[in-house]
Tab-separated table of C-alpha atoms in Angstrom:
chain	number	residue	atom	x	y	z
A	1	MET	CA	13.427	10.796	-9.824
A	2	SER	CA	10.742	11.435	-7.261
A	3	ILE	CA	7.360	9.824	-7.654
A	4	THR	CA	3.796	10.208	-6.520
A	5	LYS	CA	3.462	11.958	-3.206
A	6	LEU	CA	1.314	9.938	-0.876
A	7	LYS	CA	-1.123	11.120	1.750
A	8	LYS	CA	0.142	12.765	4.917
A	9	LEU	CA	-1.494	12.699	8.310
A	10	ASN	CA	-3.978	15.497	8.943
A	11	LEU	CA	-2.908	17.003	12.240
A	12	SER	CA	-3.587	20.092	14.296
A	13	LEU	CA	-1.157	22.982	13.946
A	14	THR	CA	0.380	22.242	17.335
A	15	THR	CA	1.012	18.627	16.444
A	16	VAL	CA	2.370	19.516	13.028
A	17	LEU	CA	5.119	21.435	14.770
A	18	ALA	CA	6.202	18.151	16.300
A	19	LEU	CA	5.367	15.595	13.669
A	20	SER	CA	5.177	15.048	9.958
A	21	THR	CA	5.850	11.932	7.928
A	22	GLY	CA	7.558	12.085	4.581
A	23	LEU	CA	5.307	9.414	3.084
A	24	ALA	CA	6.504	9.143	-0.484
A	25	ILE	CA	7.810	6.142	-2.337
A	26	SER	CA	11.524	6.444	-2.965
A	27	ALA	CA	13.124	6.007	-6.371
A	28	CYS	CA	16.795	5.113	-6.603
A	29	SER	CA	19.188	7.680	-8.018
A	30	ALA	CA	21.305	7.202	-11.109
A	31	GLU	CA	24.263	6.763	-8.803
A	32	SER	CA	22.662	3.931	-6.874
A	33	ALA	CA	21.647	2.307	-10.156
A	34	ASN	CA	25.284	2.359	-11.206
A	35	GLU	CA	26.239	0.621	-7.984
A	36	ALA	CA	24.022	-2.388	-8.610
A	37	THR	CA	24.433	-5.546	-6.571
A	38	GLN	CA	27.407	-7.592	-7.701
A	39	TYR	CA	25.413	-10.626	-8.822
A	40	SER	CA	28.357	-11.910	-10.817
A	41	VAL	CA	30.751	-11.917	-7.875
A	42	GLN	CA	28.178	-13.528	-5.608
A	43	SER	CA	27.578	-16.271	-8.164
A	44	ILE	CA	31.119	-17.639	-7.851
A	45	GLU	CA	31.097	-20.641	-5.558
A	46	ASN	CA	33.619	-20.589	-2.701
A	47	SER	CA	35.320	-17.481	-4.113
A	48	ASP	CA	36.231	-16.149	-0.675
A	49	SER	CA	38.355	-19.194	0.143
A	50	ARG	CA	40.520	-19.117	-2.996
A	51	ASP	CA	43.837	-17.254	-2.886
A	52	PHE	CA	45.281	-15.163	-5.677
A	53	GLU	CA	47.920	-17.696	-6.715
A	54	SER	CA	45.481	-20.544	-7.229
A	55	VAL	CA	43.037	-18.370	-9.135
A	56	TYR	CA	45.856	-16.976	-11.282
A	57	ALA	CA	47.076	-20.480	-12.136
A	58	GLU	CA	43.612	-21.606	-13.225
A	59	ALA	CA	43.046	-18.402	-15.191
A	60	ASN	CA	46.298	-18.912	-17.102
A	61	GLN	CA	45.068	-22.367	-18.043
A	62	GLY	CA	42.074	-20.751	-19.733
A	63	ASP	CA	39.358	-21.354	-17.147
A	64	PRO	CA	36.816	-18.542	-17.833
A	65	GLN	CA	35.369	-18.569	-14.320
A	66	ALA	CA	38.868	-18.174	-12.861
A	67	GLN	CA	39.626	-15.435	-15.389
A	68	PHE	CA	36.510	-13.610	-14.307
A	69	GLN	CA	37.378	-14.029	-10.636
A	70	LEU	CA	40.933	-12.854	-11.251
A	71	GLY	CA	39.552	-9.757	-12.933
A	72	SER	CA	37.364	-9.170	-9.903
A	73	MET	CA	40.383	-9.479	-7.608
A	74	TYR	CA	42.316	-6.931	-9.643
A	75	GLU	CA	39.336	-4.588	-9.755
A	76	SER	CA	38.747	-4.665	-5.997
A	77	GLY	CA	42.376	-5.094	-4.892
A	78	GLU	CA	41.603	-8.411	-3.205
A	79	GLY	CA	44.845	-10.298	-2.602
A	80	VAL	CA	46.690	-8.149	-5.144
A	81	SER	CA	47.326	-4.471	-5.877
A	82	GLN	CA	44.299	-2.878	-7.485
A	83	ASP	CA	44.698	-2.518	-11.242
A	84	LYS	CA	41.637	-1.695	-13.367
A	85	ASN	CA	43.468	-2.279	-16.647
A	86	LYS	CA	44.485	-5.808	-15.646
A	87	ALA	CA	40.952	-6.363	-14.404
A	88	ALA	CA	39.643	-5.422	-17.839
A	89	ASP	CA	42.133	-7.727	-19.539
A	90	TRP	CA	41.039	-10.746	-17.510
A	91	TYR	CA	37.352	-9.928	-17.774
A	92	ARG	CA	37.797	-9.743	-21.554
A	93	LYS	CA	39.439	-13.178	-21.663
A	94	ALA	CA	36.434	-14.632	-19.825
A	95	ALA	CA	33.974	-12.606	-21.901
A	96	GLU	CA	35.448	-13.748	-25.200
A	97	GLN	CA	34.870	-17.341	-24.102
A	98	GLY	CA	31.180	-16.523	-23.671
A	99	PHE	CA	31.242	-16.347	-19.867
A	100	ALA	CA	28.234	-14.163	-19.046
A	101	ASP	CA	29.507	-12.829	-15.729
A	102	GLY	CA	32.757	-11.822	-17.428
A	103	GLN	CA	30.816	-10.042	-20.161
A	104	ASN	CA	28.744	-8.198	-17.572
A	105	ALA	CA	31.791	-7.232	-15.509
A	106	LEU	CA	33.706	-5.980	-18.551
A	107	ALA	CA	30.701	-3.954	-19.686
A	108	LYS	CA	30.329	-2.310	-16.275
A	109	LEU	CA	34.023	-1.601	-15.939
A	110	TYR	CA	34.169	0.248	-19.242
A	111	TYR	CA	30.794	1.950	-18.964
A	112	PHE	CA	30.899	3.257	-15.399
A	113	ASN	CA	34.549	3.420	-14.359
A	114	MET	CA	36.031	6.783	-15.210
A	115	GLU	CA	39.544	5.637	-14.362
A	116	LEU	CA	39.534	3.868	-17.714
A	117	GLU	CA	38.654	5.345	-21.071
A	118	PRO	CA	34.915	4.765	-21.542
A	119	VAL	CA	33.975	2.528	-24.478
A	120	PHE	CA	30.222	2.964	-24.380
A	121	ASN	CA	29.185	1.182	-27.583
A	122	GLU	CA	31.367	-1.817	-26.827
A	123	SER	CA	30.096	-1.831	-23.260
A	124	ILE	CA	26.486	-2.049	-24.401
A	125	ALA	CA	27.399	-4.836	-26.813
A	126	TRP	CA	28.836	-6.865	-23.929
A	127	PHE	CA	25.803	-6.099	-21.762
A	128	GLU	CA	23.607	-7.408	-24.576
A	129	LYS	CA	25.657	-10.604	-24.969
A	130	ALA	CA	25.392	-11.293	-21.234
A	131	ALA	CA	21.716	-10.344	-21.084
A	132	THR	CA	20.773	-12.781	-23.840
A	133	GLN	CA	22.427	-15.517	-21.766
A	134	GLY	CA	20.184	-14.651	-18.824
A	135	GLN	CA	22.683	-12.634	-16.755
A	136	PRO	CA	20.212	-10.655	-14.600
A	137	GLU	CA	22.360	-7.604	-13.880
A	138	SER	CA	23.022	-7.089	-17.576
A	139	GLN	CA	19.321	-7.544	-18.269
A	140	TYR	CA	18.640	-4.756	-15.788
A	141	TYR	CA	21.116	-2.434	-17.486
A	142	ILE	CA	19.694	-3.117	-20.954
A	143	GLY	CA	16.306	-2.151	-19.552
A	144	PHE	CA	17.854	0.970	-18.050
A	145	PHE	CA	19.476	1.980	-21.346
A	146	TYR	CA	16.200	1.578	-23.246
A	147	GLU	CA	14.451	3.744	-20.664
A	148	GLN	CA	17.101	6.424	-20.258
A	149	SER	CA	18.104	6.560	-23.929
A	150	GLY	CA	21.669	7.864	-24.333
A	151	ASP	CA	22.785	6.923	-27.837
A	152	ARG	CA	19.759	4.723	-28.519
A	153	GLN	CA	16.116	5.590	-29.029
A	154	VAL	CA	13.881	5.330	-25.978
A	155	ASN	CA	11.822	2.159	-26.174
A	156	TYR	CA	9.632	1.592	-23.138
A	157	ASP	CA	8.357	-1.778	-24.345
A	158	GLN	CA	11.915	-3.079	-24.595
A	159	SER	CA	12.805	-1.463	-21.282
A	160	LEU	CA	9.926	-3.151	-19.491
A	161	LYS	CA	10.742	-6.457	-21.165
A	162	TRP	CA	14.333	-6.459	-19.904
A	163	TYR	CA	13.509	-5.146	-16.447
A	164	ARG	CA	10.991	-7.949	-16.088
A	165	LYS	CA	13.463	-10.589	-17.274
A	166	SER	CA	15.985	-9.357	-14.723
A	167	ALA	CA	13.390	-9.201	-11.945
A	168	GLU	CA	12.118	-12.683	-12.736
A	169	ASN	CA	15.706	-13.899	-12.492
A	170	GLY	CA	15.797	-12.552	-8.936
A	171	PHE	CA	17.778	-9.320	-9.384
A	172	ALA	CA	16.638	-7.139	-6.490
A	173	ILE	CA	17.333	-3.761	-8.099
A	174	ALA	CA	15.205	-4.666	-11.123
A	175	GLN	CA	12.431	-5.797	-8.786
A	176	PHE	CA	12.709	-2.538	-6.870
A	177	TRP	CA	12.665	-0.509	-10.067
A	178	LEU	CA	9.620	-2.313	-11.448
A	179	GLY	CA	7.882	-1.368	-8.210
A	180	ILE	CA	8.754	2.271	-8.869
A	181	ILE	CA	7.617	2.106	-12.496
A	182	TYR	CA	4.224	0.639	-11.638
A	183	SER	CA	3.774	3.040	-8.712
A	184	GLU	CA	4.527	6.086	-10.839
A	185	GLY	CA	2.535	5.026	-13.875
A	186	ASP	CA	4.448	7.474	-16.083
A	187	TRP	CA	4.930	5.163	-19.065
A	188	VAL	CA	2.984	2.092	-17.997
A	189	GLU	CA	-0.515	1.932	-16.616
A	190	GLN	CA	-0.308	2.634	-12.892
A	191	ASP	CA	-0.823	-0.630	-11.039
A	192	TYR	CA	-0.247	-0.719	-7.292
A	193	ASN	CA	-0.828	-4.473	-7.198
A	194	GLU	CA	2.140	-4.996	-9.529
A	195	ALA	CA	4.098	-2.355	-7.620
A	196	TYR	CA	3.459	-4.186	-4.364
A	197	LYS	CA	4.400	-7.578	-5.839
A	198	TRP	CA	7.791	-6.456	-7.104
A	199	THR	CA	8.559	-4.178	-4.174
A	200	ARG	CA	7.885	-7.038	-1.787
A	201	LYS	CA	10.256	-9.352	-3.687
A	202	ALA	CA	13.051	-6.768	-3.476
A	203	ALA	CA	12.313	-6.023	0.179
A	204	GLU	CA	12.566	-9.706	1.034
A	205	GLN	CA	16.092	-9.595	-0.423
A	206	ASP	CA	16.942	-6.873	2.125
A	207	ASP	CA	16.929	-3.949	-0.297
A	208	MET	CA	16.486	-1.097	2.186
A	209	GLU	CA	14.776	1.274	-0.259
A	210	ALA	CA	12.299	-1.440	-1.216
A	211	GLN	CA	11.683	-2.142	2.469
A	212	TYR	CA	10.905	1.532	2.996
A	213	ASN	CA	8.599	1.604	-0.036
A	214	LEU	CA	6.809	-1.500	1.204
A	215	GLY	CA	6.268	0.270	4.511
A	216	VAL	CA	4.742	3.221	2.635
A	217	MET	CA	2.429	0.850	0.780
A	218	TYR	CA	1.218	-0.758	3.988
A	219	ALA	CA	0.829	2.650	5.639
A	220	ASN	CA	-1.313	3.917	2.773
A	221	GLY	CA	-3.058	0.755	1.593
A	222	LEU	CA	-1.475	0.798	-1.878
A	223	GLY	CA	-1.759	-2.587	-3.570
A	224	VAL	CA	-2.337	-4.178	-0.178
A	225	LYS	CA	-4.671	-3.761	2.786
A	226	GLN	CA	-3.651	-0.860	5.020
A	227	HIS	CA	-1.777	-2.191	8.047
A	228	ASP	CA	0.173	0.062	10.427
A	229	ALA	CA	1.962	-2.780	12.221
A	230	LEU	CA	3.322	-4.171	8.943
A	231	ALA	CA	4.282	-0.654	7.871
A	232	ALA	CA	6.259	-0.352	11.100
A	233	LYS	CA	7.853	-3.765	10.525
A	234	TRP	CA	9.204	-2.832	7.102
A	235	TYR	CA	10.218	0.679	8.153
A	236	TYR	CA	12.172	-0.912	10.991
A	237	LYS	CA	14.012	-3.311	8.656
A	238	SER	CA	14.974	-0.394	6.425
A	239	ALA	CA	15.795	1.913	9.331
A	240	GLU	CA	18.094	-0.699	10.857
A	241	GLN	CA	20.075	-0.623	7.610
A	242	GLY	CA	20.418	3.145	7.961
A	243	TYR	CA	17.834	4.430	5.488
A	244	ALA	CA	17.009	7.941	6.690
A	245	ALA	CA	13.463	8.217	5.289
A	246	ALA	CA	12.502	4.956	6.978
A	247	GLN	CA	13.989	6.166	10.259
A	248	ASN	CA	11.857	9.306	10.010
A	249	ASN	CA	8.647	7.404	9.271
A	250	LEU	CA	9.311	4.834	11.981
A	251	ALA	CA	9.824	7.666	14.449
A	252	ALA	CA	6.481	9.146	13.376
A	253	LEU	CA	4.707	5.860	14.120
A	254	TYR	CA	6.320	5.717	17.562
A	255	TYR	CA	5.313	9.318	18.189
A	256	ILE	CA	1.612	8.668	17.666
A	257	GLY	CA	1.546	4.944	18.488
A	258	ASP	CA	0.320	3.636	15.133
A	259	GLY	CA	1.287	-0.009	14.664
A	260	VAL	CA	3.726	0.160	17.583
A	261	GLU	CA	3.544	0.942	21.269
A	262	GLN	CA	3.604	4.723	21.616
A	263	SER	CA	7.008	5.952	22.769
A	264	TYR	CA	8.432	9.471	22.658
A	265	ASP	CA	11.814	8.005	23.570
A	266	GLN	CA	11.814	5.759	20.493
A	267	ALA	CA	10.589	8.649	18.360
A	268	PHE	CA	13.462	10.798	19.609
A	269	GLN	CA	15.973	8.018	18.918
A	270	TRP	CA	14.876	7.454	15.321
A	271	TYR	CA	14.364	11.111	14.459
A	272	SER	CA	17.866	11.772	15.762
A	273	LYS	CA	19.362	9.023	13.578
A	274	SER	CA	17.589	10.311	10.498
A	275	ALA	CA	18.404	13.960	11.167
A	276	ALA	CA	22.071	13.067	11.671
A	277	GLN	CA	22.067	11.862	8.061
A	278	GLY	CA	20.749	15.207	6.858
A	279	ASP	CA	17.066	14.337	6.453
A	280	LEU	CA	15.406	17.751	6.779
A	281	GLU	CA	11.961	16.299	7.498
A	282	ALA	CA	13.383	14.393	10.445
A	283	GLN	CA	15.390	17.421	11.564
A	284	THR	CA	12.214	19.503	11.638
A	285	ASN	CA	10.393	16.764	13.513
A	286	LEU	CA	13.260	16.540	15.985
A	287	GLY	CA	12.908	20.263	16.523
A	288	GLY	CA	9.294	19.587	17.431
A	289	LEU	CA	10.322	17.117	20.118
A	290	TYR	CA	12.639	19.701	21.678
A	291	HIS	CA	9.902	22.303	21.288
A	292	PHE	CA	7.373	20.325	23.333
A	293	GLY	CA	9.743	18.303	25.525
A	294	HIS	CA	8.631	14.962	24.118
A	295	GLY	CA	11.250	12.263	24.688
A	296	VAL	CA	13.803	14.909	25.626
A	297	GLU	CA	14.051	17.865	27.977
A	298	LYS	CA	12.187	20.857	26.550
A	299	ASP	CA	14.617	23.250	24.882
A	300	LEU	CA	13.144	25.995	22.683
A	301	ASP	CA	16.590	27.284	21.709
A	302	LYS	CA	17.567	23.856	20.393
A	303	ALA	CA	14.225	23.546	18.604
A	304	LEU	CA	14.739	26.909	16.909
A	305	GLU	CA	18.262	25.965	15.927
A	306	LEU	CA	16.946	22.847	14.182
A	307	TYR	CA	14.020	24.661	12.558
A	308	ARG	CA	16.211	27.502	11.280
A	309	ASP	CA	18.879	25.191	9.915
A	310	ALA	CA	16.290	23.131	8.042
A	311	ALA	CA	14.608	26.292	6.761
A	312	THR	CA	17.926	27.712	5.561
A	313	LYS	CA	18.451	24.484	3.620
A	314	GLY	CA	15.111	24.940	1.904
A	315	HIS	CA	12.688	22.826	3.930
A	316	GLN	CA	9.279	24.430	3.472
A	317	ARG	CA	7.596	23.074	6.605
A	318	ALA	CA	10.423	24.399	8.763
A	319	LYS	CA	9.938	27.802	7.128
A	320	ASP	CA	6.202	27.604	7.839
A	321	ILE	CA	6.813	26.719	11.488
A	322	ILE	CA	9.118	29.699	11.934
A	323	GLN	CA	6.474	31.987	10.416
A	324	VAL	CA	3.846	30.622	12.813
A	325	LEU	CA	6.168	31.185	15.776
A	326	ILE	CA	6.818	34.756	14.639
A	327	GLN	CA	3.089	35.423	14.204
A	328	GLU	CA	2.347	34.057	17.655
A	329	GLY	CA	5.070	36.254	19.174
A	330	ILE	CA	7.108	33.301	20.396
A	331	ILE	CA	10.183	34.471	18.528
A	332	ASN	CA	11.266	37.656	16.783
A	333	HIS	CA	12.303	37.900	13.146
């Protein structure tokens, strides 16, 4: 789900061969949405210090928090052999006692885990029970189901309502997603101030995609005053966590010295990290560094190798660069 493309730097043809930033706000994939932060596990006090035997004993005595934690141990294989069916059994015991984290965990296990037979309607019912108790991850998923439909009618008002509840309860993915929704403006009025507010909240919880998006907002003055140094700060936080798009954009700032001290060496380092993850924009940019000998010994063969590989994989700018080089007689067809 890509969203609004943001402005790119206007550069001369020669510089374009070496540099381009992929300045677009990133939306999470369906897969990353399914791998939402385990709020429920994190909410259990001192869970790491409790062994399987003690948790099992408390669970057998009917303690719903222990039942939930035992289910989590079976699901993850912590202190016991992994068993998704036993995990579901213990989650259900906690859920039937009204324990919201157990309801949320049972709903996720049945909805997303293909090792078990999916029970979608029952899963949504448990999500709804947990959501009405204020469980923020379940609130996020209810919002997601209203937006993405499935077996229920799309209802954007309900979707926004539940996303907001989840975000206000501190769930970083909901905060991140609200930032996307308000940035895109597809089914709400586009509002970069709201997008900035929620993106910032998620970024401050170390969500690397939100940190990248916040960098884009500072770089482009969206919902906040344009500020290259703060763009670099948030790109760096995201890049340090391994987010390839942030690594590419941070490298671009180092290349031209916007918001950071200009450094071809740093540009080479971050482009290399991003390209190693398969980011074709960064790979093309890295080719530019080899092309001109910026931050690395000049090597036209290596540059062409990077350009051609990116072009073969469909990257349009790499294709354009190759065409320019052919037209200028630098390389043959």
